[in-house]
Tab-separated table of C-alpha atoms and ligand atoms in Angstrom:
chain	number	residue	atom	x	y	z
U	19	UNK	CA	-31.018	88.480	-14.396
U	20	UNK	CA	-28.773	88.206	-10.925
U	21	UNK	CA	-25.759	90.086	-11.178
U	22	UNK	CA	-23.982	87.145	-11.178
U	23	UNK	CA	-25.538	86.506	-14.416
U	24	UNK	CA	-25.035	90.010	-15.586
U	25	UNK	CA	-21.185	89.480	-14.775
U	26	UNK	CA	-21.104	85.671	-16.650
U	27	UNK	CA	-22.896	87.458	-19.346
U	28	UNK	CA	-20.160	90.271	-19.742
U	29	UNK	CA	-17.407	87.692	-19.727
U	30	UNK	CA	-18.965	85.642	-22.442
U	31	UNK	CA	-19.310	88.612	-24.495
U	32	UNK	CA	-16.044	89.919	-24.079
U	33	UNK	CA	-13.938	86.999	-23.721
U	34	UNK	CA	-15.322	83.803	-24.475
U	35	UNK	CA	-14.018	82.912	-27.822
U	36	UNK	CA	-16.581	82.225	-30.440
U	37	UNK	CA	-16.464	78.493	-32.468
U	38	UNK	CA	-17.351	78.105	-35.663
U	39	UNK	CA	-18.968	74.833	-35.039
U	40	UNK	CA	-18.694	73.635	-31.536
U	41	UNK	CA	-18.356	70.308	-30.953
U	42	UNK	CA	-17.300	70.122	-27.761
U	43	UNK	CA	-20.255	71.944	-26.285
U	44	UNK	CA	-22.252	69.213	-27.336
U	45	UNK	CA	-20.242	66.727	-26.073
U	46	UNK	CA	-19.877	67.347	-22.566
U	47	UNK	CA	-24.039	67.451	-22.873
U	48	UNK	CA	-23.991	63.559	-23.971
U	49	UNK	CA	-20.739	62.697	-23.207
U	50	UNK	CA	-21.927	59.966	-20.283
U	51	UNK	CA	-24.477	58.784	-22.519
U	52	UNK	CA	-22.293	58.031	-25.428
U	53	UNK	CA	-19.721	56.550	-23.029
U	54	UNK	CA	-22.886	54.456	-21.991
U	55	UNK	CA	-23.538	53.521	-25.485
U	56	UNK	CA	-19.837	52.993	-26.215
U	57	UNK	CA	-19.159	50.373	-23.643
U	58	UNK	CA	-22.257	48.154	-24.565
U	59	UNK	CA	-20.977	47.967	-27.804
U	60	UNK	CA	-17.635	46.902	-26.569
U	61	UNK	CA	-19.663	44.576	-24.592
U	62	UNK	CA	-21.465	42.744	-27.305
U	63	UNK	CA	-18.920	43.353	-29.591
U	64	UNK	CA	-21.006	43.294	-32.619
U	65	UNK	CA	-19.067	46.377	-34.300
U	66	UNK	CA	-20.423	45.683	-37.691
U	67	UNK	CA	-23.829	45.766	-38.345
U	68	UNK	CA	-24.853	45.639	-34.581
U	69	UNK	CA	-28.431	46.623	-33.316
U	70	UNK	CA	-27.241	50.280	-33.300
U	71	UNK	CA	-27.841	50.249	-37.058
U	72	UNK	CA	-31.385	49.477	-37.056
U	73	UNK	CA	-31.988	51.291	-34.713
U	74	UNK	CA	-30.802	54.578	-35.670
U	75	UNK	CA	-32.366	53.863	-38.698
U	76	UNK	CA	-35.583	53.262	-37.122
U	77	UNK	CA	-35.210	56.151	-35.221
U	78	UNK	CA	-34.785	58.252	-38.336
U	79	UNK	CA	-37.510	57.717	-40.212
U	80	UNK	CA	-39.655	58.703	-36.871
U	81	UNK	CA	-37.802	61.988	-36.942
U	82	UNK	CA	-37.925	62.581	-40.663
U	83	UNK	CA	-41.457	60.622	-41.482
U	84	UNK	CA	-39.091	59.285	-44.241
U	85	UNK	CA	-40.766	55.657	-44.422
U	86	UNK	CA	-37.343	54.004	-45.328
U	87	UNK	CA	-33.733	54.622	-44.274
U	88	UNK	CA	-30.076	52.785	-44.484
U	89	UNK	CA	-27.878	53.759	-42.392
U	90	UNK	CA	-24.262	54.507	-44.904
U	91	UNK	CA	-20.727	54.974	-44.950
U	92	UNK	CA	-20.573	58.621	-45.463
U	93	UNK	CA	-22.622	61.190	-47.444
U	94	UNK	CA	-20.639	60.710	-51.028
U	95	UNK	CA	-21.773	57.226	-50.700
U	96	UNK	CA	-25.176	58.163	-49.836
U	97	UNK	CA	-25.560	59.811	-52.989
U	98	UNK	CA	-23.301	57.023	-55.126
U	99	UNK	CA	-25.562	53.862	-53.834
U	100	UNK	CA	-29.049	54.910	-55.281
U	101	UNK	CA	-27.418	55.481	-58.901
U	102	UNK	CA	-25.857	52.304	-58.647
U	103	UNK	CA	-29.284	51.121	-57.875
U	104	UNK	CA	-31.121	53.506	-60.087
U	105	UNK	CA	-28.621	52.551	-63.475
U	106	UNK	CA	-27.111	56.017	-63.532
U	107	UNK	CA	-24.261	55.334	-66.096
U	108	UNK	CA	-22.440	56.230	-69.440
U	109	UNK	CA	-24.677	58.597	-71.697
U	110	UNK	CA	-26.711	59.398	-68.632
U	111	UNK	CA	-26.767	63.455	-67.811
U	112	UNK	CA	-27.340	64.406	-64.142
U	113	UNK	CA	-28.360	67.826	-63.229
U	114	UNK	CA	-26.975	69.354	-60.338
U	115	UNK	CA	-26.256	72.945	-58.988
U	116	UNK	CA	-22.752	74.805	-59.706
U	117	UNK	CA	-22.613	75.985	-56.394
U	118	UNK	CA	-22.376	72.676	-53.901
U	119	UNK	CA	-19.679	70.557	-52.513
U	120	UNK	CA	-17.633	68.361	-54.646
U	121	UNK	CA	-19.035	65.465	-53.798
U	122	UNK	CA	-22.180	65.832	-55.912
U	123	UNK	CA	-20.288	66.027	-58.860
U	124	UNK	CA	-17.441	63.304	-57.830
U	125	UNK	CA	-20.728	61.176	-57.025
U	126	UNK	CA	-21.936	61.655	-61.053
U	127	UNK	CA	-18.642	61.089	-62.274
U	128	UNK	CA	-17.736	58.192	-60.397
U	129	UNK	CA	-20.769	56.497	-62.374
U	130	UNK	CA	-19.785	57.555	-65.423
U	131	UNK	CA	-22.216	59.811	-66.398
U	132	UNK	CA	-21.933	62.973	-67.020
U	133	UNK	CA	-22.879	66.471	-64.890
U	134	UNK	CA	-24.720	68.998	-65.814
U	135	UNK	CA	-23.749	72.534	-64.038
U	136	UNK	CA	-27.242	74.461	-63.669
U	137	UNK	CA	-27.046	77.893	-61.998
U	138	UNK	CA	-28.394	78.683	-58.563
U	139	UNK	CA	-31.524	81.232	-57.329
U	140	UNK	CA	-29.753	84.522	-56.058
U	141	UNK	CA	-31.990	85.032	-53.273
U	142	UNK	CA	-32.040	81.082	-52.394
U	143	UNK	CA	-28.503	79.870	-53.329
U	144	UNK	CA	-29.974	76.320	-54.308
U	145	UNK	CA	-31.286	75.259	-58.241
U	146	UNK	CA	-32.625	77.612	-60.018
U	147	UNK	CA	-35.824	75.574	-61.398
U	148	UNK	CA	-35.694	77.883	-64.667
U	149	UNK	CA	-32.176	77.101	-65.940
U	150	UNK	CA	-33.007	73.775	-64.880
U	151	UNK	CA	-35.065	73.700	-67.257
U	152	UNK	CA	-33.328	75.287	-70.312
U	153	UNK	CA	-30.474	73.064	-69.186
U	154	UNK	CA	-32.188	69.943	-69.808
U	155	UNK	CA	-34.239	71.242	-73.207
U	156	UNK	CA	-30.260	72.071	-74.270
U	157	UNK	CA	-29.105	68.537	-73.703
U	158	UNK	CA	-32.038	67.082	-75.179
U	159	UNK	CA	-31.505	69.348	-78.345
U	160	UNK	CA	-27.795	68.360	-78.658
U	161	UNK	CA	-28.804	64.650	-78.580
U	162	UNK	CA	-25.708	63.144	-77.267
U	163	UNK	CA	-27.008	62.650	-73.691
U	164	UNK	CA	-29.847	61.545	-72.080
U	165	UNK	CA	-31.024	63.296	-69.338
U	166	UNK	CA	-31.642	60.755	-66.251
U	167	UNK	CA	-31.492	62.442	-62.787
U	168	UNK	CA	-31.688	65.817	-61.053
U	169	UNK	CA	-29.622	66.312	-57.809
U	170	UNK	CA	-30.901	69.212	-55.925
U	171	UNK	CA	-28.749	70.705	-52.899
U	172	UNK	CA	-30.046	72.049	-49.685
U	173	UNK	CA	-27.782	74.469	-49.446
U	174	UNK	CA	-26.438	75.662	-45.740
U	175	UNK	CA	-29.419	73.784	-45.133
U	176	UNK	CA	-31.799	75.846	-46.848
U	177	UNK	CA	-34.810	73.532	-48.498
U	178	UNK	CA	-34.623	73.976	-52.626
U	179	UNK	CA	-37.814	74.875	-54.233
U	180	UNK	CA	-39.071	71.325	-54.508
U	181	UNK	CA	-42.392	72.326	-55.950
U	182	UNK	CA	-40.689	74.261	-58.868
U	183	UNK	CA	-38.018	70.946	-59.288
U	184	UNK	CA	-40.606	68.209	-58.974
U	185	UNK	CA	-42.627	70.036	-62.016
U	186	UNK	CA	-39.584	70.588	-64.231
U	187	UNK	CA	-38.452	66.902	-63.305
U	188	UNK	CA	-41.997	65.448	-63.624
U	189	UNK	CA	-42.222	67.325	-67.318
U	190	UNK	CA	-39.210	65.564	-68.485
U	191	UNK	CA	-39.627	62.274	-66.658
U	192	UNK	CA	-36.335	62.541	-64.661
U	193	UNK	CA	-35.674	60.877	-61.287
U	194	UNK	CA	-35.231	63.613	-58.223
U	195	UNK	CA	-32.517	62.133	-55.865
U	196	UNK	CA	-32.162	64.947	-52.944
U	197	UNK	CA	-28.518	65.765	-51.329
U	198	UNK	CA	-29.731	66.862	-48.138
U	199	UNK	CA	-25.878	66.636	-46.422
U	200	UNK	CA	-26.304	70.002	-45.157
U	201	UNK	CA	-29.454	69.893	-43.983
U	202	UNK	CA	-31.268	67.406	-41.838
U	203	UNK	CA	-33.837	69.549	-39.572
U	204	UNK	CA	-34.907	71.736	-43.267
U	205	UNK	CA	-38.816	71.209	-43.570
U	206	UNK	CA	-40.420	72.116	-46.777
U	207	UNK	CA	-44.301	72.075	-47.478
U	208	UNK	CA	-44.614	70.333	-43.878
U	209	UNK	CA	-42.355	67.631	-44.479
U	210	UNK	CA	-38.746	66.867	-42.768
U	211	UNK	CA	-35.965	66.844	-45.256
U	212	UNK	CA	-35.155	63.213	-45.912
U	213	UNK	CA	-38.737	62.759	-46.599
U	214	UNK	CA	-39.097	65.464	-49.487
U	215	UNK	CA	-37.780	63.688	-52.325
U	216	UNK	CA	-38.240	60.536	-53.365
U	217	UNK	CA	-34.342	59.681	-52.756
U	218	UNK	CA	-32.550	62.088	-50.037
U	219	UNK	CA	-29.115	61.922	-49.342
U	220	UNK	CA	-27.522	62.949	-45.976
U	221	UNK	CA	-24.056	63.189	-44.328
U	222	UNK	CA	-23.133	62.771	-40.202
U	223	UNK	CA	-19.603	64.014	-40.993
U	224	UNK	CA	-19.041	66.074	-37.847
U	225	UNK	CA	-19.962	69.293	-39.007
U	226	UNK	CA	-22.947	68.785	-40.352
U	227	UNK	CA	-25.904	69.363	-38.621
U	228	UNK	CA	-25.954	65.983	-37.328
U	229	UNK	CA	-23.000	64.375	-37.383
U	230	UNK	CA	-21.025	61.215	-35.982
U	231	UNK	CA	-17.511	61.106	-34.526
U	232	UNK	CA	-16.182	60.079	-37.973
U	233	UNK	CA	-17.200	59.467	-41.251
U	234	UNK	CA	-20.881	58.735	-41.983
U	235	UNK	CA	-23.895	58.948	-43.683
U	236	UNK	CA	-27.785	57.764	-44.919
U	237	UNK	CA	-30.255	57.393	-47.052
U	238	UNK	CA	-33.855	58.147	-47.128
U	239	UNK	CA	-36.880	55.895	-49.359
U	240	UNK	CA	-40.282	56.573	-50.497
U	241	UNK	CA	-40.034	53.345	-51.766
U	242	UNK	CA	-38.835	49.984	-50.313
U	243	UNK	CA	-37.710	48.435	-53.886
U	244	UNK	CA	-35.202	51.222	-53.892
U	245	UNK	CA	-34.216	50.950	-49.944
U	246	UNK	CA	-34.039	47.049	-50.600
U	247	UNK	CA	-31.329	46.989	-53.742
U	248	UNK	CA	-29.691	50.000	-52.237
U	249	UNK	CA	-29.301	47.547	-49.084
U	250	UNK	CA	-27.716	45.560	-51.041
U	251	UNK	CA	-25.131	46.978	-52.500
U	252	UNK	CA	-24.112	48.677	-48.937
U	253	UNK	CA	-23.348	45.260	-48.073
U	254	UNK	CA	-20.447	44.124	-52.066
U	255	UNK	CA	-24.011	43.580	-54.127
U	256	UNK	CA	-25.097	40.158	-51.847
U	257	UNK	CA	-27.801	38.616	-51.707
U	258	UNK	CA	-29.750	38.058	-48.513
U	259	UNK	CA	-28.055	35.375	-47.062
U	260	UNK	CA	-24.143	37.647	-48.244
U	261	UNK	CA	-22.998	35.094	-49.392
U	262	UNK	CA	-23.916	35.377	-53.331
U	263	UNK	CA	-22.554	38.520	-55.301
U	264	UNK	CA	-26.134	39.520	-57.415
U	265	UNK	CA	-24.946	42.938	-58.592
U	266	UNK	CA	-21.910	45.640	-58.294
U	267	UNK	CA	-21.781	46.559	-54.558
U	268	UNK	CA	-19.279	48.240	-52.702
U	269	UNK	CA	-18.450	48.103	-48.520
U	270	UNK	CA	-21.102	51.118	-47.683
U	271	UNK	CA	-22.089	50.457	-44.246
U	272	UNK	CA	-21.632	52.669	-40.859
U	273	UNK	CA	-20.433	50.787	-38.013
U	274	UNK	CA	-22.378	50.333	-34.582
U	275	UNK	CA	-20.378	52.757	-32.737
U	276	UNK	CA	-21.314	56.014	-35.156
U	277	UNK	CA	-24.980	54.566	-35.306
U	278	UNK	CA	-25.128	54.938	-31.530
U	279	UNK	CA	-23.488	58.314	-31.790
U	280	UNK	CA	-25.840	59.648	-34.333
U	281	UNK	CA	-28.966	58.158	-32.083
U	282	UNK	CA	-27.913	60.142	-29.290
U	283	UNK	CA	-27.235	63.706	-30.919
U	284	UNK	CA	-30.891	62.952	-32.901
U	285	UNK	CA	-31.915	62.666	-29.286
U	286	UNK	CA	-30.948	66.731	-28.896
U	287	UNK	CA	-31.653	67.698	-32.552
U	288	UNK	CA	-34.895	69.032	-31.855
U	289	UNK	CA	-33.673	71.376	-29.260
U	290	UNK	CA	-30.389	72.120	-30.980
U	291	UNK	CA	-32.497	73.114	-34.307
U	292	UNK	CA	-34.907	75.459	-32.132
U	293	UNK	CA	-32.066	77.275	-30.760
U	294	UNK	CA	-30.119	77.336	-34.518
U	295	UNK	CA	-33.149	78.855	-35.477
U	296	UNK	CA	-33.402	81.668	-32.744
U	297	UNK	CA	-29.726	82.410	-33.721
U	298	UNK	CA	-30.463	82.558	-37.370
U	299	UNK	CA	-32.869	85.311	-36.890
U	300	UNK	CA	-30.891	87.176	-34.802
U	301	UNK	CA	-28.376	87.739	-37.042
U	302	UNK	CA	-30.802	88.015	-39.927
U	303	UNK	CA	-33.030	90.962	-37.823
U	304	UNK	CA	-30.015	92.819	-37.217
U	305	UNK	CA	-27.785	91.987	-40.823
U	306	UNK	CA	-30.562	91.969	-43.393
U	307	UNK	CA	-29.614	95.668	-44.405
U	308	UNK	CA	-25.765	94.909	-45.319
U	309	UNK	CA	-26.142	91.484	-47.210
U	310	UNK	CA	-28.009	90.420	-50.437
U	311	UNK	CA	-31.527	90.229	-50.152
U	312	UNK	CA	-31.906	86.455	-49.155
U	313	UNK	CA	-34.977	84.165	-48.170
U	314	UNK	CA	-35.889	80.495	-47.214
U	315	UNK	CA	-38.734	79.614	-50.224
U	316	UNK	CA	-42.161	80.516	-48.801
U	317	UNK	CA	-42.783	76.848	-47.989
U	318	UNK	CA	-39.526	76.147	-46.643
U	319	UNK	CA	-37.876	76.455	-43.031
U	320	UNK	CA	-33.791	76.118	-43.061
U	321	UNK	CA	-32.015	73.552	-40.565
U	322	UNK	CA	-29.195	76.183	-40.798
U	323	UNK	CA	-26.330	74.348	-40.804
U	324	UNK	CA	-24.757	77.150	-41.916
U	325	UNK	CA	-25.387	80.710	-41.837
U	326	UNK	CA	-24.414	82.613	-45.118
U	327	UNK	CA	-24.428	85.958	-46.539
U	328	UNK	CA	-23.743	87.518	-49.757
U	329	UNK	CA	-21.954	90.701	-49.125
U	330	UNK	CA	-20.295	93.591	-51.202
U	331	UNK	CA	-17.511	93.877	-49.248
U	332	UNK	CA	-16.890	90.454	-48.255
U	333	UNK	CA	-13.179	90.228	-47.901
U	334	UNK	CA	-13.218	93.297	-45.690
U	335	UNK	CA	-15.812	92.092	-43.767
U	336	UNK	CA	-13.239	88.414	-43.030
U	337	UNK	CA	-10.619	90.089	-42.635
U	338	UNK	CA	-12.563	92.479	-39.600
U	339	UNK	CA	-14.021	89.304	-37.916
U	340	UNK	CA	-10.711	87.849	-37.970
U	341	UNK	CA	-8.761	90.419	-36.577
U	342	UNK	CA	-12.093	90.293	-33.545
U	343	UNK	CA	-11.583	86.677	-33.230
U	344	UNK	CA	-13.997	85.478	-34.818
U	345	UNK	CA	-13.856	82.803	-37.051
U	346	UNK	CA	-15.448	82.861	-40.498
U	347	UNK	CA	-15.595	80.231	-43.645
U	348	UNK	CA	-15.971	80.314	-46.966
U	349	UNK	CA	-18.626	77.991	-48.539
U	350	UNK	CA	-17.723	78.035	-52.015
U	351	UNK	CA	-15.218	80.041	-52.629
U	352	UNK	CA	-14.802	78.587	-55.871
U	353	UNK	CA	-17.669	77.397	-58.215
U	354	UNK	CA	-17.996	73.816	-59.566
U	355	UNK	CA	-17.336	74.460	-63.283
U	356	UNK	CA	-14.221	76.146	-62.430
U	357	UNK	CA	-12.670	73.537	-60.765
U	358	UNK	CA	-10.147	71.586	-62.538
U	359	UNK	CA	-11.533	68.298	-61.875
U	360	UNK	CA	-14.636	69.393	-63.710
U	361	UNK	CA	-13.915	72.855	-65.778
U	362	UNK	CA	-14.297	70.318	-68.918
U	363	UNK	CA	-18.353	70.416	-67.794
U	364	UNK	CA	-18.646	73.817	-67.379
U	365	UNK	CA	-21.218	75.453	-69.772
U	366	UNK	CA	-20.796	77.559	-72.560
U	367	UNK	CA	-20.743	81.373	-71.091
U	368	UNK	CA	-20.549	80.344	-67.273
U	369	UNK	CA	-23.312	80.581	-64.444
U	370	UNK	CA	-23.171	84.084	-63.409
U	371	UNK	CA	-25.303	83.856	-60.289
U	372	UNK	CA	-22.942	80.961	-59.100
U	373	UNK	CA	-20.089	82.425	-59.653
U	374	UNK	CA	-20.723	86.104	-58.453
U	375	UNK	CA	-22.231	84.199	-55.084
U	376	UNK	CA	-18.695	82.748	-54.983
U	377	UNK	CA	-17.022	86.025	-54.581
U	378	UNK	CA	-19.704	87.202	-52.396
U	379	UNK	CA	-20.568	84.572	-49.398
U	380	UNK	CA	-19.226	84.592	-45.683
U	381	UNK	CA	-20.567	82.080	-43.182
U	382	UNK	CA	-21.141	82.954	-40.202
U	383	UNK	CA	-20.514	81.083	-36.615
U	384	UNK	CA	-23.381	78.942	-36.440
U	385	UNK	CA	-24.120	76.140	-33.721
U	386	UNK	CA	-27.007	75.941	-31.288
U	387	UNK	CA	-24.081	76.669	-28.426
U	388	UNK	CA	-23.742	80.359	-29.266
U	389	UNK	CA	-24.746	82.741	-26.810
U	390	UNK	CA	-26.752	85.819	-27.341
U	391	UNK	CA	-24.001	88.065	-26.543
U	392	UNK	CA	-21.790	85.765	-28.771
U	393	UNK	CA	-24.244	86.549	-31.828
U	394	UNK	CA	-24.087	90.024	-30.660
U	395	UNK	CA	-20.428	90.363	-30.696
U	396	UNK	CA	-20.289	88.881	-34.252
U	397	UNK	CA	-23.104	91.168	-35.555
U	398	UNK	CA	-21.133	93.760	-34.053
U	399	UNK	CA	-18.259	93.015	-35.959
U	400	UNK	CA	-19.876	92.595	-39.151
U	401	UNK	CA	-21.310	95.992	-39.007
U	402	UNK	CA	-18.164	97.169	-38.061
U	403	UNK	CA	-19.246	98.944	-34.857
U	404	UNK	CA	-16.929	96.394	-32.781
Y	56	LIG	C1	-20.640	67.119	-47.039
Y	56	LIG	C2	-21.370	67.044	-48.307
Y	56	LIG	C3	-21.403	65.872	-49.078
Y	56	LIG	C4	-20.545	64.662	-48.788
Y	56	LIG	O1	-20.643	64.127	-47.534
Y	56	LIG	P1	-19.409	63.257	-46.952
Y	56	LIG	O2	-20.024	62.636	-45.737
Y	56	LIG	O3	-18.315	64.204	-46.651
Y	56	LIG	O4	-19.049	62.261	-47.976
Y	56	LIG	C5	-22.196	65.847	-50.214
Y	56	LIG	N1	-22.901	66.935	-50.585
Y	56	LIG	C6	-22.875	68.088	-49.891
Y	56	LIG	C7	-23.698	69.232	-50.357
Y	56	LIG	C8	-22.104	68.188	-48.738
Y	56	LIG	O5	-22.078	69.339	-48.059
């Protein structure tokens, strides 16, 4: 190190402020190349369904090994298109995990069918396979719904325990649609997320992992019959030529412009998931004594888009990286089945490992533009020692 390093260094650690997520690092790394992309679009002036779109979805399934992907609107969407495709209606239960985003469960409603809350691993913070399970033999033995779909959530980009949820799905005969919004870059049992589950879900809203300057989103196939009807209704339920309404559709596509976007940050993703990773052990080598036990499952690898930990004293521990600068979130602070929108779901005597995680959890800063003595400053002031 030169000591003009050494002073640069001191600075950052001192003085630079500390993003949550920051976007703007990124930018100024592709900004001439989206500007690039930008005004050949304006050029050609194909904003709708422009060779963007194919292309980033080409360009996805190389990343992912996924051997089908459309391109969507946004990440609800992503999720809402294959159980319009899939016949995910009235009667129908759909498992998915109390401790998630809305949008799973605003996806499930919006179908008409009806969600079933299922409690999360401690250690894992995505489905617990086990209450899975007695969740589904319950709704079997109280007859009034049928059990269709499980919707298992990478959580803060951590892979579920596919293994586990295949088995429990593939006992039952249930479909296994993936919401993989937070977690594009996860890798479980060697393959990318988006090509785990049969169906995978993702969001480019900009703080995800990979995001798009707006509101976006895709889907991932193992199976073209699905990609094709699910390409479909992206574009009102048309036929080939769009001209002839076949089925229900709805306007789902992503316009050139975010396509191009998305194609140039999946350009960086591989180095921008390299250094999440690096930062995601730092913390976890110097934190792991103050927070819940926690793990990614043995044949998992995170994309951390998030960093999260359980603590006792979580409050105190905000209210200290506040008062350091540091900005901190809360990823759910509230569980699911407490929400009014869906308390009328919740199940008989709670989730208890949901909703003590809710009072628990504090995300961390966490984007691949973080220094080392930025991570160091926020360990500092987790331990208290700042
Ligand atoms: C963000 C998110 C979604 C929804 O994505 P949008 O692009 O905002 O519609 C769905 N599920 C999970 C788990 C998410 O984090």
């Amino acid at each position: 190190m030169t000591s003009k390093d050494a002073v640069l260094d001191k600075a950052d650690a001192t003085t630079v402020p500390v993003a949550f997520i920051d976007l703007k690092a990124q930018q100024a790394r592709i900004r001439d190349r989206i500007e690039a992309r930008f005004q050949a679009i304006l050029d050609h002036g194909a904003y709708i369904n422009g060779p963007e779109v194919r292309e980033l979805e080409d360009a996805l399934c190389d990343f992912t090994g996924a051997p089908h992907a459309l391109a969507v609107s946004n990440g609800t969407d992503a999720l809402v298109i294959p159980m319009m495709a899939l016949g995910i209606g009235a009667g129908d239960a759909v498992f998915i995990p109390a401790f998630t985003y809305n949008a799973t469960a605003n996806a499930v409603l919006m179908q008409g069918a009806t969600p079933v809350f299922v409690d999360v691993c401690p250690k894992h913070f995505t489905m617990d396979p086990e209450h899975l399970e007695s969740q589904i033999q319950a709704i079997k033995a109280a007859g009034k719904l049928t059990p269709k779909m499980i919707i298992p959530v990478d959580l803060f980009g951590i892979p579920c325990d596919y293994d586990a949820i295949f088995q429990v799905a593939k006992a039952h005969d249930l479909m296994v649609m993936a919401d993989a919004a937070q977690s594009f870059g996860a890798k479980y049992d060697g393959k990318w997320a988006g090509n785990i589950a049969p169906i995978t879900a993702t969001s480019f809203f900009p703080a995800k992992p990979l995001g798009c300057y707006g509101d976006g989103g895709a889907i991932f196939f193992h199976d073209k019959a699905h990609r094709d009807l699910c390409e479909s209704i992206r574009w009102h339920g048309t036929d080939d030529g769009r001209k002839l309404s076949v089925r229900v559709g709805l306007n789902g596509r992503l316009d050139s412009l975010q396509c191009a976007v998305v194609t140039e940050k999946l350009r960086i993703f591989p180095d921008e998931l390299a250094r999440r990773t690096e930062i995601a052990e730092r913390y976890w080598d110097a934190l792991k004594d103050v927070a819940d036990p926690f793990a990614v499952p043995t044949k998992g690898q995170s994309g951390w888009g998030l960093f999260t930990l359980a603590l006792d004293n979580r409050d105190a521990v905000q209210t200290r990286l506040k008062e350091a600068e540091i900005p901190t979130a809360i990823y759910y602070q509230t569980a699911l089945h407490k929400m009014p929108a869906f308390v009328e779901y919740a199940p008989a005597g709670g989730l208890p490992v949901t909703e003590r995680l809710a009072d628990r959890v504090l995300s961390l800063p966490m984007h691949p533009y973080l220094t080392d003595a930025q991570v160091d400053r926020v360990i500092k002031a987790v331990l208290g020692r700042s």
